């Protein structure tokens, strides 16, 4: 049966729910080996899946764990997910904005993958901040203050966790059917009423082309329909990193600055406003124009910042104790001209080399290190001008400026 299923998919044929269920649950129970699952995943990667197969797989993922029930919480719960990028701290900004406008936000976030940082790692850079809340605690916090950002509860789509770990090491992460089932199963199991997906495209993202992003978008909307959930998607650029900072503590501080209205001209600010506008429009059933006004007002009046501080305090965090390394390396321009590009992928690699993420699973993240861009795309620089500051805990680091900055 195992080989028959692998061969069927290798030949591009459709697998039934029963076959997928047998194989994936067999893997979870330890009856099917890593190499057999890896082989099926690669066949899926190469030959794709039909919509029916994708719906089946999503159901198998959902049914592998708990299905949370937050139906007692008043209001439309809107969740948001990003397919992952470099410098993506949008959740830290958006969750409090949306919650400050009376829409309950329960956001279960993940850790970094590959070169991309994870929201949970960022939040852990706030000393004391709890990211391991239980369902009951999540429920109470949302009832009390309307917002929670935490790690996934242990039993939420556990099948996704093991399959993702295998995909990560078998070159099968960027399969569109697998991404769609992975993300949607978690969003549906965590009981979101409406879902916004930020699909990233570019060299620093899982998906490299707009066509792939559009395909993923259509699929996720279809899966949402099967479960009666409205799904909206935004396709956003990930050739350039989001905002100015990459690295956990630095990114939290940057998110605070956005909430303070201090960073209102970056790609980060624009994307946060766009995403929050969609969420508010979905949560309040209002036009995008009205939603956008509310979002900007929440930032301008300090309501969103207050909500963020309230959330951090509720989850035991101490924002005043965040530590950024005081050892820095300044990287200066080697030529004069306009900055045409800043390469997200190269900065992702650099931040990993600094210790801001994990190269091996057993690595420990250094929350205090990272990168701050002192100049952004479009800036005119002279040779010798400061391009970026590295916050380090190392004596030396290799940086090839020309790989990161295109100056012409
Ligand atoms: N994020 C997820 O949660 N799953 C994927 O497969 C890709 C990105």
mmCIF file of C-alpha atoms and ligand atoms in Angstrom:
data_model
loop_
_atom_site.group_PDB
_atom_site.id
_atom_site.type_symbol
_atom_site.label_atom_id
_atom_site.label_comp_id
_atom_site.label_asym_id
_atom_site.label_seq_id
_atom_site.Cartn_x
_atom_site.Cartn_y
_atom_site.Cartn_z
ATOM 1 C CA UNK A 1 0.000 0.000 0.000
ATOM 2 C CA UNK A 2 2.828 2.421 0.929
ATOM 3 C CA UNK A 3 4.691 1.938 -2.338
ATOM 4 C CA UNK A 4 1.454 1.928 -4.352
ATOM 5 C CA UNK A 5 0.576 5.347 -2.962
ATOM 6 C CA UNK A 6 4.031 6.779 -3.620
ATOM 7 C CA UNK A 7 4.009 5.384 -7.159
ATOM 8 C CA UNK A 8 0.515 6.681 -7.866
ATOM 9 C CA UNK A 9 1.592 10.207 -6.955
ATOM 10 C CA UNK A 10 4.877 9.805 -8.812
ATOM 11 C CA UNK A 11 2.789 9.122 -11.946
ATOM 12 C CA UNK A 12 0.729 12.249 -11.271
ATOM 13 C CA UNK A 13 -2.479 10.426 -10.351
ATOM 14 C CA UNK A 14 -5.006 11.649 -7.810
ATOM 15 C CA UNK A 15 -4.903 10.141 -4.308
ATOM 16 C CA UNK A 16 -8.149 9.492 -2.464
ATOM 17 C CA UNK A 17 -8.902 10.834 1.022
ATOM 18 C CA UNK A 18 -8.466 7.258 2.323
ATOM 19 C CA UNK A 19 -5.012 6.933 0.786
ATOM 20 C CA UNK A 20 -3.833 10.310 2.058
ATOM 21 C CA UNK A 21 -5.268 9.616 5.501
ATOM 22 C CA UNK A 22 -3.548 6.226 5.639
ATOM 23 C CA UNK A 23 -0.204 7.668 4.601
ATOM 24 C CA UNK A 24 -0.118 10.866 6.677
ATOM 25 C CA UNK A 25 -1.568 9.325 9.823
ATOM 26 C CA UNK A 26 0.725 6.352 9.327
ATOM 27 C CA UNK A 27 3.628 8.784 9.386
ATOM 28 C CA UNK A 28 2.363 10.509 12.506
ATOM 29 C CA UNK A 29 2.015 7.124 14.234
ATOM 30 C CA UNK A 30 5.512 6.078 13.246
ATOM 31 C CA UNK A 31 4.369 3.323 10.843
ATOM 32 C CA UNK A 32 5.693 5.114 7.786
ATOM 33 C CA UNK A 33 9.348 6.106 7.704
ATOM 34 C CA UNK A 34 10.837 9.559 7.100
ATOM 35 C CA UNK A 35 12.272 8.471 3.749
ATOM 36 C CA UNK A 36 8.889 7.202 2.553
ATOM 37 C CA UNK A 37 7.112 10.400 3.565
ATOM 38 C CA UNK A 38 9.938 12.446 2.031
ATOM 39 C CA UNK A 39 9.439 10.550 -1.198
ATOM 40 C CA UNK A 40 5.694 11.228 -1.275
ATOM 41 C CA UNK A 41 6.264 14.902 -0.428
ATOM 42 C CA UNK A 42 8.706 15.226 -3.307
ATOM 43 C CA UNK A 43 6.210 13.559 -5.670
ATOM 44 C CA UNK A 44 3.581 16.075 -4.464
ATOM 45 C CA UNK A 45 6.072 18.880 -4.955
ATOM 46 C CA UNK A 46 6.748 17.842 -8.535
ATOM 47 C CA UNK A 47 3.269 16.736 -9.649
ATOM 48 C CA UNK A 48 1.087 19.002 -7.524
ATOM 49 C CA UNK A 49 -2.290 18.064 -6.082
ATOM 50 C CA UNK A 50 -5.863 18.395 -7.259
ATOM 51 C CA UNK A 51 -8.225 20.627 -5.292
ATOM 52 C CA UNK A 52 -9.898 17.515 -3.867
ATOM 53 C CA UNK A 53 -6.555 16.208 -2.617
ATOM 54 C CA UNK A 54 -5.731 19.568 -1.061
ATOM 55 C CA UNK A 55 -9.111 19.685 0.726
ATOM 56 C CA UNK A 56 -8.497 16.135 1.998
ATOM 57 C CA UNK A 57 -5.019 16.958 3.247
ATOM 58 C CA UNK A 58 -6.227 20.116 4.984
ATOM 59 C CA UNK A 59 -8.901 18.078 6.765
ATOM 60 C CA UNK A 60 -6.356 15.430 7.783
ATOM 61 C CA UNK A 61 -4.105 18.163 9.257
ATOM 62 C CA UNK A 62 -6.999 19.813 11.105
ATOM 63 C CA UNK A 63 -8.271 16.504 12.496
ATOM 64 C CA UNK A 64 -4.804 15.532 13.735
ATOM 65 C CA UNK A 65 -5.206 17.785 16.781
ATOM 66 C CA UNK A 66 -7.468 20.001 18.829
ATOM 67 C CA UNK A 67 -10.009 22.239 17.220
ATOM 68 C CA UNK A 68 -10.185 25.302 19.432
ATOM 69 C CA UNK A 69 -13.499 26.857 20.291
ATOM 70 C CA UNK A 70 -13.617 30.600 20.869
ATOM 71 C CA UNK A 71 -17.252 30.951 19.837
ATOM 72 C CA UNK A 72 -18.109 32.511 23.214
ATOM 73 C CA UNK A 73 -15.982 35.522 22.371
ATOM 74 C CA UNK A 74 -18.132 38.329 21.064
ATOM 75 C CA UNK A 75 -17.366 39.865 17.688
ATOM 76 C CA UNK A 76 -15.881 38.603 14.459
ATOM 77 C CA UNK A 77 -12.421 37.172 15.120
ATOM 78 C CA UNK A 78 -10.070 38.045 12.301
ATOM 79 C CA UNK A 79 -6.745 36.258 12.010
ATOM 80 C CA UNK A 80 -3.789 37.076 9.811
ATOM 81 C CA UNK A 81 -0.925 34.956 8.557
ATOM 82 C CA UNK A 82 2.187 35.771 6.596
ATOM 83 C CA UNK A 83 4.010 33.214 4.490
ATOM 84 C CA UNK A 84 7.197 34.613 6.021
ATOM 85 C CA UNK A 85 9.748 37.254 5.199
ATOM 86 C CA UNK A 86 12.817 39.176 6.314
ATOM 87 C CA UNK A 87 12.113 41.954 8.807
ATOM 88 C CA UNK A 88 8.424 41.040 8.926
ATOM 89 C CA UNK A 89 7.167 42.324 12.265
ATOM 90 C CA UNK A 90 3.742 43.311 10.963
ATOM 91 C CA UNK A 91 1.844 41.157 13.491
ATOM 92 C CA UNK A 92 3.302 43.184 16.369
ATOM 93 C CA UNK A 93 1.876 46.350 14.846
ATOM 94 C CA UNK A 94 -1.379 45.113 13.376
ATOM 95 C CA UNK A 95 -2.725 42.985 16.229
ATOM 96 C CA UNK A 96 -2.937 45.938 18.669
ATOM 97 C CA UNK A 97 -4.287 48.318 16.007
ATOM 98 C CA UNK A 98 -7.125 45.954 15.105
ATOM 99 C CA UNK A 99 -7.857 45.088 18.747
ATOM 100 C CA UNK A 100 -7.898 48.774 19.719
ATOM 101 C CA UNK A 101 -10.835 49.135 17.321
ATOM 102 C CA UNK A 102 -12.886 46.525 19.167
ATOM 103 C CA UNK A 103 -12.162 43.502 16.950
ATOM 104 C CA UNK A 104 -10.959 40.477 18.952
ATOM 105 C CA UNK A 105 -7.557 39.234 17.797
ATOM 106 C CA UNK A 106 -6.245 35.785 18.688
ATOM 107 C CA UNK A 107 -2.980 35.319 16.901
ATOM 108 C CA UNK A 108 -1.012 32.138 17.194
ATOM 109 C CA UNK A 109 2.345 32.713 15.638
ATOM 110 C CA UNK A 110 5.328 30.626 14.704
ATOM 111 C CA UNK A 111 9.068 30.674 14.960
ATOM 112 C CA UNK A 112 11.566 31.563 12.268
ATOM 113 C CA UNK A 113 12.025 29.232 9.320
ATOM 114 C CA UNK A 114 15.050 29.247 7.051
ATOM 115 C CA UNK A 115 16.191 32.842 6.759
ATOM 116 C CA UNK A 116 12.872 34.313 7.874
ATOM 117 C CA UNK A 117 12.284 35.454 11.437
ATOM 118 C CA UNK A 118 9.290 34.352 13.499
ATOM 119 C CA UNK A 119 6.970 36.551 15.537
ATOM 120 C CA UNK A 120 7.325 34.294 18.566
ATOM 121 C CA UNK A 121 11.114 34.660 18.573
ATOM 122 C CA UNK A 122 10.684 38.429 18.374
ATOM 123 C CA UNK A 123 8.276 38.477 21.307
ATOM 124 C CA UNK A 124 10.640 36.324 23.336
ATOM 125 C CA UNK A 125 13.182 39.145 23.160
ATOM 126 C CA UNK A 126 10.904 41.011 25.602
ATOM 127 C CA UNK A 127 12.098 39.768 29.002
ATOM 128 C CA UNK A 128 9.368 37.793 30.786
ATOM 129 C CA UNK A 129 6.944 37.716 27.824
ATOM 130 C CA UNK A 130 4.934 34.485 27.864
ATOM 131 C CA UNK A 131 4.368 32.798 24.517
ATOM 132 C CA UNK A 132 3.095 29.465 25.801
ATOM 133 C CA UNK A 133 -0.462 30.351 26.820
ATOM 134 C CA UNK A 134 -3.011 27.589 27.264
ATOM 135 C CA UNK A 135 -6.411 27.701 25.557
ATOM 136 C CA UNK A 136 -8.095 28.854 28.785
ATOM 137 C CA UNK A 137 -5.570 31.670 29.288
ATOM 138 C CA UNK A 138 -5.980 32.781 25.688
ATOM 139 C CA UNK A 139 -9.728 32.860 26.154
ATOM 140 C CA UNK A 140 -9.502 34.918 29.357
ATOM 141 C CA UNK A 141 -7.001 37.377 27.912
ATOM 142 C CA UNK A 142 -9.067 38.029 24.796
ATOM 143 C CA UNK A 143 -12.151 38.558 26.942
ATOM 144 C CA UNK A 144 -10.225 40.999 29.172
ATOM 145 C CA UNK A 145 -8.184 43.038 26.709
ATOM 146 C CA UNK A 146 -9.246 41.859 23.236
ATOM 147 C CA UNK A 147 -5.856 40.719 21.972
ATOM 148 C CA UNK A 148 -3.377 37.907 22.410
ATOM 149 C CA UNK A 149 -0.302 36.925 20.429
ATOM 150 C CA UNK A 150 1.090 33.576 21.512
ATOM 151 C CA UNK A 151 2.714 30.409 20.215
ATOM 152 C CA UNK A 152 0.532 27.681 18.775
ATOM 153 C CA UNK A 153 -1.029 25.547 21.477
ATOM 154 C CA UNK A 154 0.699 22.174 21.579
ATOM 155 C CA UNK A 155 -2.047 20.165 19.989
ATOM 156 C CA UNK A 156 -2.995 22.489 17.169
ATOM 157 C CA UNK A 157 -2.510 20.619 13.882
ATOM 158 C CA UNK A 158 0.390 18.500 15.242
ATOM 159 C CA UNK A 159 0.596 16.749 11.864
ATOM 160 C CA UNK A 160 1.621 20.050 10.290
ATOM 161 C CA UNK A 161 4.471 20.412 12.780
ATOM 162 C CA UNK A 162 6.064 17.057 11.906
ATOM 163 C CA UNK A 163 5.467 17.378 8.178
ATOM 164 C CA UNK A 164 6.822 20.925 8.169
ATOM 165 C CA UNK A 165 10.001 19.826 9.943
ATOM 166 C CA UNK A 166 10.489 17.137 7.283
ATOM 167 C CA UNK A 167 9.703 19.537 4.414
ATOM 168 C CA UNK A 168 12.262 21.957 5.825
ATOM 169 C CA UNK A 169 15.073 19.428 5.357
ATOM 170 C CA UNK A 170 13.918 17.716 2.147
ATOM 171 C CA UNK A 171 13.565 20.675 -0.220
ATOM 172 C CA UNK A 172 9.764 20.437 -0.229
ATOM 173 C CA UNK A 173 8.839 23.643 1.591
ATOM 174 C CA UNK A 174 7.819 25.682 -1.421
ATOM 175 C CA UNK A 175 5.092 23.340 -2.709
ATOM 176 C CA UNK A 176 1.930 25.414 -3.153
ATOM 177 C CA UNK A 177 -0.552 22.640 -2.169
ATOM 178 C CA UNK A 178 1.520 21.856 0.920
ATOM 179 C CA UNK A 179 1.773 25.528 1.944
ATOM 180 C CA UNK A 180 -1.976 25.997 1.462
ATOM 181 C CA UNK A 181 -2.922 22.968 3.595
ATOM 182 C CA UNK A 182 -0.341 23.808 6.248
ATOM 183 C CA UNK A 183 -1.454 27.398 6.771
ATOM 184 C CA UNK A 184 -5.187 26.930 6.342
ATOM 185 C CA UNK A 185 -5.370 23.927 8.673
ATOM 186 C CA UNK A 186 -3.829 25.981 11.492
ATOM 187 C CA UNK A 187 -6.074 28.973 10.874
ATOM 188 C CA UNK A 188 -9.223 26.851 10.781
ATOM 189 C CA UNK A 189 -8.257 24.762 13.824
ATOM 190 C CA UNK A 190 -7.636 27.959 15.776
ATOM 191 C CA UNK A 191 -11.240 29.032 15.113
ATOM 192 C CA UNK A 192 -10.721 32.260 13.170
ATOM 193 C CA UNK A 193 -13.960 33.581 11.667
ATOM 194 C CA UNK A 194 -12.185 35.466 8.891
ATOM 195 C CA UNK A 195 -8.643 35.093 7.653
ATOM 196 C CA UNK A 196 -6.203 37.448 5.975
ATOM 197 C CA UNK A 197 -3.121 35.949 4.321
ATOM 198 C CA UNK A 198 -0.099 38.043 3.433
ATOM 199 C CA UNK A 199 1.574 36.120 0.612
ATOM 200 C CA UNK A 200 5.153 37.211 0.191
ATOM 201 C CA UNK A 201 6.919 37.076 -3.150
ATOM 202 C CA UNK A 202 10.586 37.655 -3.855
ATOM 203 C CA UNK A 203 14.095 36.437 -3.175
ATOM 204 C CA UNK A 204 13.546 36.556 0.605
ATOM 205 C CA UNK A 205 10.267 34.583 0.427
ATOM 206 C CA UNK A 206 9.195 30.985 -0.139
ATOM 207 C CA UNK A 207 7.496 31.961 -3.387
ATOM 208 C CA UNK A 208 9.585 33.602 -6.070
ATOM 209 C CA UNK A 209 6.942 34.617 -8.630
ATOM 210 C CA UNK A 210 3.606 36.468 -8.663
ATOM 211 C CA UNK A 211 2.030 33.584 -10.616
ATOM 212 C CA UNK A 212 2.809 31.157 -7.782
ATOM 213 C CA UNK A 213 1.432 33.669 -5.268
ATOM 214 C CA UNK A 214 -1.802 34.031 -7.250
ATOM 215 C CA UNK A 215 -2.187 30.255 -7.374
ATOM 216 C CA UNK A 216 -1.691 30.010 -3.623
ATOM 217 C CA UNK A 217 -4.163 32.834 -3.077
ATOM 218 C CA UNK A 218 -6.879 31.108 -5.162
ATOM 219 C CA UNK A 219 -6.325 27.846 -3.307
ATOM 220 C CA UNK A 220 -6.562 29.380 0.124
ATOM 221 C CA UNK A 221 -9.755 31.198 -0.782
ATOM 222 C CA UNK A 222 -11.217 27.887 -2.009
ATOM 223 C CA UNK A 223 -10.219 26.073 1.203
ATOM 224 C CA UNK A 224 -11.841 28.930 3.164
ATOM 225 C CA UNK A 225 -15.056 28.395 1.175
ATOM 226 C CA UNK A 226 -15.102 24.710 2.107
ATOM 227 C CA UNK A 227 -15.022 25.712 5.791
ATOM 228 C CA UNK A 228 -17.328 28.724 5.458
ATOM 229 C CA UNK A 229 -14.566 31.245 6.268
ATOM 230 C CA UNK A 230 -13.973 34.438 4.360
ATOM 231 C CA UNK A 231 -10.341 34.531 3.229
ATOM 232 C CA UNK A 232 -8.706 37.601 1.753
ATOM 233 C CA UNK A 233 -5.138 37.721 0.521
ATOM 234 C CA UNK A 234 -2.551 40.377 -0.124
ATOM 235 C CA UNK A 235 0.453 39.667 -2.321
ATOM 236 C CA UNK A 236 3.382 41.728 -1.084
ATOM 237 C CA UNK A 237 7.009 42.238 -2.061
ATOM 238 C CA UNK A 238 9.816 40.379 -0.308
ATOM 239 C CA UNK A 239 12.764 41.315 -2.493
ATOM 240 C CA UNK A 240 13.416 44.192 -0.100
ATOM 241 C CA UNK A 241 13.266 43.636 3.677
ATOM 242 C CA UNK A 242 10.367 45.138 5.608
ATOM 243 C CA UNK A 243 11.272 48.288 7.487
ATOM 244 C CA UNK A 244 14.713 49.170 8.779
ATOM 245 C CA UNK A 245 15.477 46.453 11.310
ATOM 246 C CA UNK A 246 16.178 42.726 11.195
ATOM 247 C CA UNK A 247 16.780 40.890 14.458
ATOM 248 C CA UNK A 248 14.479 40.158 17.335
ATOM 249 C CA UNK A 249 14.832 42.940 19.942
ATOM 250 C CA UNK A 250 15.502 45.526 17.229
ATOM 251 C CA UNK A 251 12.307 44.527 15.430
ATOM 252 C CA UNK A 252 10.179 44.823 18.558
ATOM 253 C CA UNK A 253 11.555 48.330 19.131
ATOM 254 C CA UNK A 254 10.873 49.209 15.503
ATOM 255 C CA UNK A 255 7.282 47.957 15.836
ATOM 256 C CA UNK A 256 6.878 50.215 18.884
ATOM 257 C CA UNK A 257 8.182 53.149 16.834
ATOM 258 C CA UNK A 258 5.616 52.409 14.105
ATOM 259 C CA UNK A 259 2.872 52.357 16.741
ATOM 260 C CA UNK A 260 4.205 55.693 18.024
ATOM 261 C CA UNK A 261 3.772 57.101 14.513
ATOM 262 C CA UNK A 262 7.531 57.711 14.213
ATOM 263 C CA UNK A 263 8.064 55.513 11.157
ATOM 264 C CA UNK A 264 5.366 56.534 8.744
ATOM 265 C CA UNK A 265 7.195 56.477 5.451
ATOM 266 C CA UNK A 266 8.619 52.955 5.239
ATOM 267 C CA UNK A 267 7.383 49.912 3.323
ATOM 268 C CA UNK A 268 6.721 48.427 6.783
ATOM 269 C CA UNK A 269 4.316 51.211 7.759
ATOM 270 C CA UNK A 270 2.495 51.027 4.426
ATOM 271 C CA UNK A 271 2.070 47.261 4.602
ATOM 272 C CA UNK A 272 0.899 47.396 8.235
ATOM 273 C CA UNK A 273 -1.746 49.961 7.319
ATOM 274 C CA UNK A 274 -2.831 47.884 4.309
ATOM 275 C CA UNK A 275 -3.111 44.664 6.323
ATOM 276 C CA UNK A 276 -4.827 46.300 9.296
ATOM 277 C CA UNK A 277 -7.253 48.020 6.915
ATOM 278 C CA UNK A 278 -8.260 44.651 5.422
ATOM 279 C CA UNK A 279 -8.704 43.135 8.876
ATOM 280 C CA UNK A 280 -10.799 46.031 10.146
ATOM 281 C CA UNK A 281 -12.859 46.031 6.971
ATOM 282 C CA UNK A 282 -13.538 42.290 7.487
ATOM 283 C CA UNK A 283 -14.085 42.530 11.235
ATOM 284 C CA UNK A 284 -16.430 45.496 11.169
ATOM 285 C CA UNK A 285 -17.911 44.878 7.729
ATOM 286 C CA UNK A 286 -17.050 48.408 6.590
ATOM 287 C CA UNK A 287 -15.543 49.788 3.397
ATOM 288 C CA UNK A 288 -11.778 49.860 3.030
ATOM 289 C CA UNK A 289 -11.836 53.692 3.060
ATOM 290 C CA UNK A 290 -13.608 53.742 6.404
ATOM 291 C CA UNK A 291 -11.396 51.002 7.779
ATOM 292 C CA UNK A 292 -8.237 52.850 6.738
ATOM 293 C CA UNK A 293 -9.392 56.022 8.513
ATOM 294 C CA UNK A 294 -9.968 54.037 11.695
ATOM 295 C CA UNK A 295 -6.545 52.391 11.440
ATOM 296 C CA UNK A 296 -4.692 55.685 11.001
ATOM 297 C CA UNK A 297 -6.701 57.261 13.808
ATOM 298 C CA UNK A 298 -5.798 54.381 16.141
ATOM 299 C CA UNK A 299 -2.100 55.059 15.510
ATOM 300 C CA UNK A 300 -2.422 58.862 15.652
ATOM 301 C CA UNK A 301 -4.298 58.872 18.944
ATOM 302 C CA UNK A 302 -1.905 56.384 20.588
ATOM 303 C CA UNK A 303 -4.732 53.857 21.088
ATOM 304 C CA UNK A 304 -2.845 51.130 19.243
ATOM 305 C CA UNK A 305 0.355 51.709 21.221
ATOM 306 C CA UNK A 306 -1.587 51.572 24.479
ATOM 307 C CA UNK A 307 -3.120 48.255 23.409
ATOM 308 C CA UNK A 308 0.304 46.840 22.589
ATOM 309 C CA UNK A 309 1.658 47.890 25.996
ATOM 310 C CA UNK A 310 -1.405 46.396 27.665
ATOM 311 C CA UNK A 311 -0.839 43.095 25.859
ATOM 312 C CA UNK A 312 2.862 42.955 26.770
ATOM 313 C CA UNK A 313 2.059 43.630 30.424
ATOM 314 C CA UNK A 314 -0.743 41.050 30.462
ATOM 315 C CA UNK A 315 1.655 38.441 29.116
ATOM 316 C CA UNK A 316 4.241 39.358 31.798
ATOM 317 C CA UNK A 317 6.641 41.144 29.464
ATOM 318 C CA UNK A 318 8.775 44.135 30.401
ATOM 319 C CA UNK A 319 9.357 46.376 27.396
ATOM 320 C CA UNK A 320 11.776 48.596 29.332
ATOM 321 C CA UNK A 321 14.098 45.618 29.835
ATOM 322 C CA UNK A 322 14.615 44.817 26.127
ATOM 323 C CA UNK A 323 18.291 44.570 25.366
ATOM 324 C CA UNK A 324 20.046 45.423 22.120
ATOM 325 C CA UNK A 325 23.766 44.659 21.982
ATOM 326 C CA UNK A 326 25.871 47.782 22.556
ATOM 327 C CA UNK A 327 28.655 46.429 20.380
ATOM 328 C CA UNK A 328 28.235 47.666 16.818
ATOM 329 C CA UNK A 329 29.925 47.433 13.431
ATOM 330 C CA UNK A 330 29.247 50.247 10.987
ATOM 331 C CA UNK A 331 29.019 49.391 7.313
ATOM 332 C CA UNK A 332 29.732 52.267 4.948
ATOM 333 C CA UNK A 333 29.078 52.825 1.247
ATOM 334 C CA UNK A 334 31.915 51.909 -1.092
ATOM 335 C CA UNK A 335 30.593 54.089 -3.900
ATOM 336 C CA UNK A 336 28.437 57.104 -4.653
ATOM 337 C CA UNK A 337 24.978 56.862 -6.179
ATOM 338 C CA UNK A 338 21.357 55.948 -5.573
ATOM 339 C CA UNK A 339 20.436 52.777 -3.664
ATOM 340 C CA UNK A 340 18.431 50.850 -6.249
ATOM 341 C CA UNK A 341 18.008 47.586 -4.317
ATOM 342 C CA UNK A 342 18.558 46.139 -0.865
ATOM 343 C CA UNK A 343 18.653 42.361 -1.054
ATOM 344 C CA UNK A 344 16.303 40.779 1.500
ATOM 345 C CA UNK A 345 17.754 37.283 1.168
ATOM 346 C CA UNK A 346 21.334 38.466 1.749
ATOM 347 C CA UNK A 347 20.250 40.383 4.844
ATOM 348 C CA UNK A 348 18.401 37.290 6.074
ATOM 349 C CA UNK A 349 21.611 35.296 5.716
ATOM 350 C CA UNK A 350 23.601 38.013 7.481
ATOM 351 C CA UNK A 351 21.188 38.152 10.409
ATOM 352 C CA UNK A 352 21.506 34.368 10.790
ATOM 353 C CA UNK A 353 25.290 34.695 10.736
ATOM 354 C CA UNK A 354 25.026 37.279 13.525
ATOM 355 C CA UNK A 355 23.028 34.797 15.615
ATOM 356 C CA UNK A 356 19.553 36.355 15.301
ATOM 357 C CA UNK A 357 18.125 33.037 14.061
ATOM 358 C CA UNK A 358 18.942 29.358 14.110
ATOM 359 C CA UNK A 359 21.167 27.646 11.578
ATOM 360 C CA UNK A 360 20.863 24.283 13.334
ATOM 361 C CA UNK A 361 17.788 23.307 15.358
ATOM 362 C CA UNK A 362 19.935 23.136 18.497
ATOM 363 C CA UNK A 363 21.261 26.730 18.128
ATOM 364 C CA UNK A 364 20.298 29.373 20.680
ATOM 365 C CA UNK A 365 18.977 32.646 19.338
ATOM 366 C CA UNK A 366 20.751 35.820 20.419
ATOM 367 C CA UNK A 367 17.848 38.259 20.766
ATOM 368 C CA UNK A 368 20.105 41.292 21.151
ATOM 369 C CA UNK A 369 21.819 41.149 17.754
ATOM 370 C CA UNK A 370 20.660 42.286 14.341
ATOM 371 C CA UNK A 371 20.852 44.813 11.550
ATOM 372 C CA UNK A 372 19.598 48.372 11.275
ATOM 373 C CA UNK A 373 19.466 49.934 7.835
ATOM 374 C CA UNK A 374 20.551 53.561 8.031
ATOM 375 C CA UNK A 375 19.623 54.104 4.377
ATOM 376 C CA UNK A 376 16.718 52.689 2.406
ATOM 377 C CA UNK A 377 15.988 52.060 -1.273
ATOM 378 C CA UNK A 378 15.827 55.366 -3.151
ATOM 379 C CA UNK A 379 18.386 57.162 -0.926
ATOM 380 C CA UNK A 380 21.306 58.922 -2.565
ATOM 381 C CA UNK A 381 24.605 58.093 -0.820
ATOM 382 C CA UNK A 382 28.202 59.216 -1.071
ATOM 383 C CA UNK A 383 31.124 56.795 -0.655
ATOM 384 C CA UNK A 384 31.834 56.613 3.085
ATOM 385 C CA UNK A 385 28.211 57.287 4.173
ATOM 386 C CA UNK A 386 26.782 54.927 6.766
ATOM 387 C CA UNK A 387 24.608 52.253 5.095
ATOM 388 C CA UNK A 388 23.809 49.995 8.014
ATOM 389 C CA UNK A 389 24.707 49.245 11.598
ATOM 390 C CA UNK A 390 25.245 45.698 12.790
ATOM 391 C CA UNK A 391 24.496 45.002 16.459
ATOM 392 C CA UNK A 392 26.791 42.118 17.268
ATOM 393 C CA UNK A 393 28.231 39.890 19.926
ATOM 394 C CA UNK A 394 31.116 38.837 17.704
ATOM 395 C CA UNK A 395 34.431 40.517 16.983
ATOM 396 C CA UNK A 396 34.292 40.222 13.227
ATOM 397 C CA UNK A 397 31.779 39.392 10.558
ATOM 398 C CA UNK A 398 32.139 38.988 6.803
ATOM 399 C CA UNK A 399 29.964 41.402 4.862
ATOM 400 C CA UNK A 400 29.959 41.795 1.113
ATOM 401 C CA UNK A 401 28.347 45.206 0.597
ATOM 402 C CA UNK A 402 27.824 44.643 -3.135
ATOM 403 C CA UNK A 403 25.755 41.508 -2.484
ATOM 404 C CA UNK A 404 23.398 43.506 -0.268
ATOM 405 C CA UNK A 405 23.226 47.016 -1.729
ATOM 406 C CA UNK A 406 22.868 47.845 -5.417
ATOM 407 C CA UNK A 407 24.159 51.407 -5.715
ATOM 408 C CA UNK A 408 24.189 53.038 -9.161
HETATM 409 N N1 LIG B 1 4.028 28.943 6.743
HETATM 410 C C1 LIG B 1 3.393 27.839 7.219
HETATM 411 O O1 LIG B 1 2.847 27.861 8.313
HETATM 412 N N2 LIG B 1 3.381 26.727 6.465
HETATM 413 C C2 LIG B 1 3.963 26.667 5.279
HETATM 414 O O2 LIG B 1 3.917 25.633 4.648
HETATM 415 C C3 LIG B 1 4.620 27.813 4.790
HETATM 416 C C4 LIG B 1 4.644 28.946 5.545
#
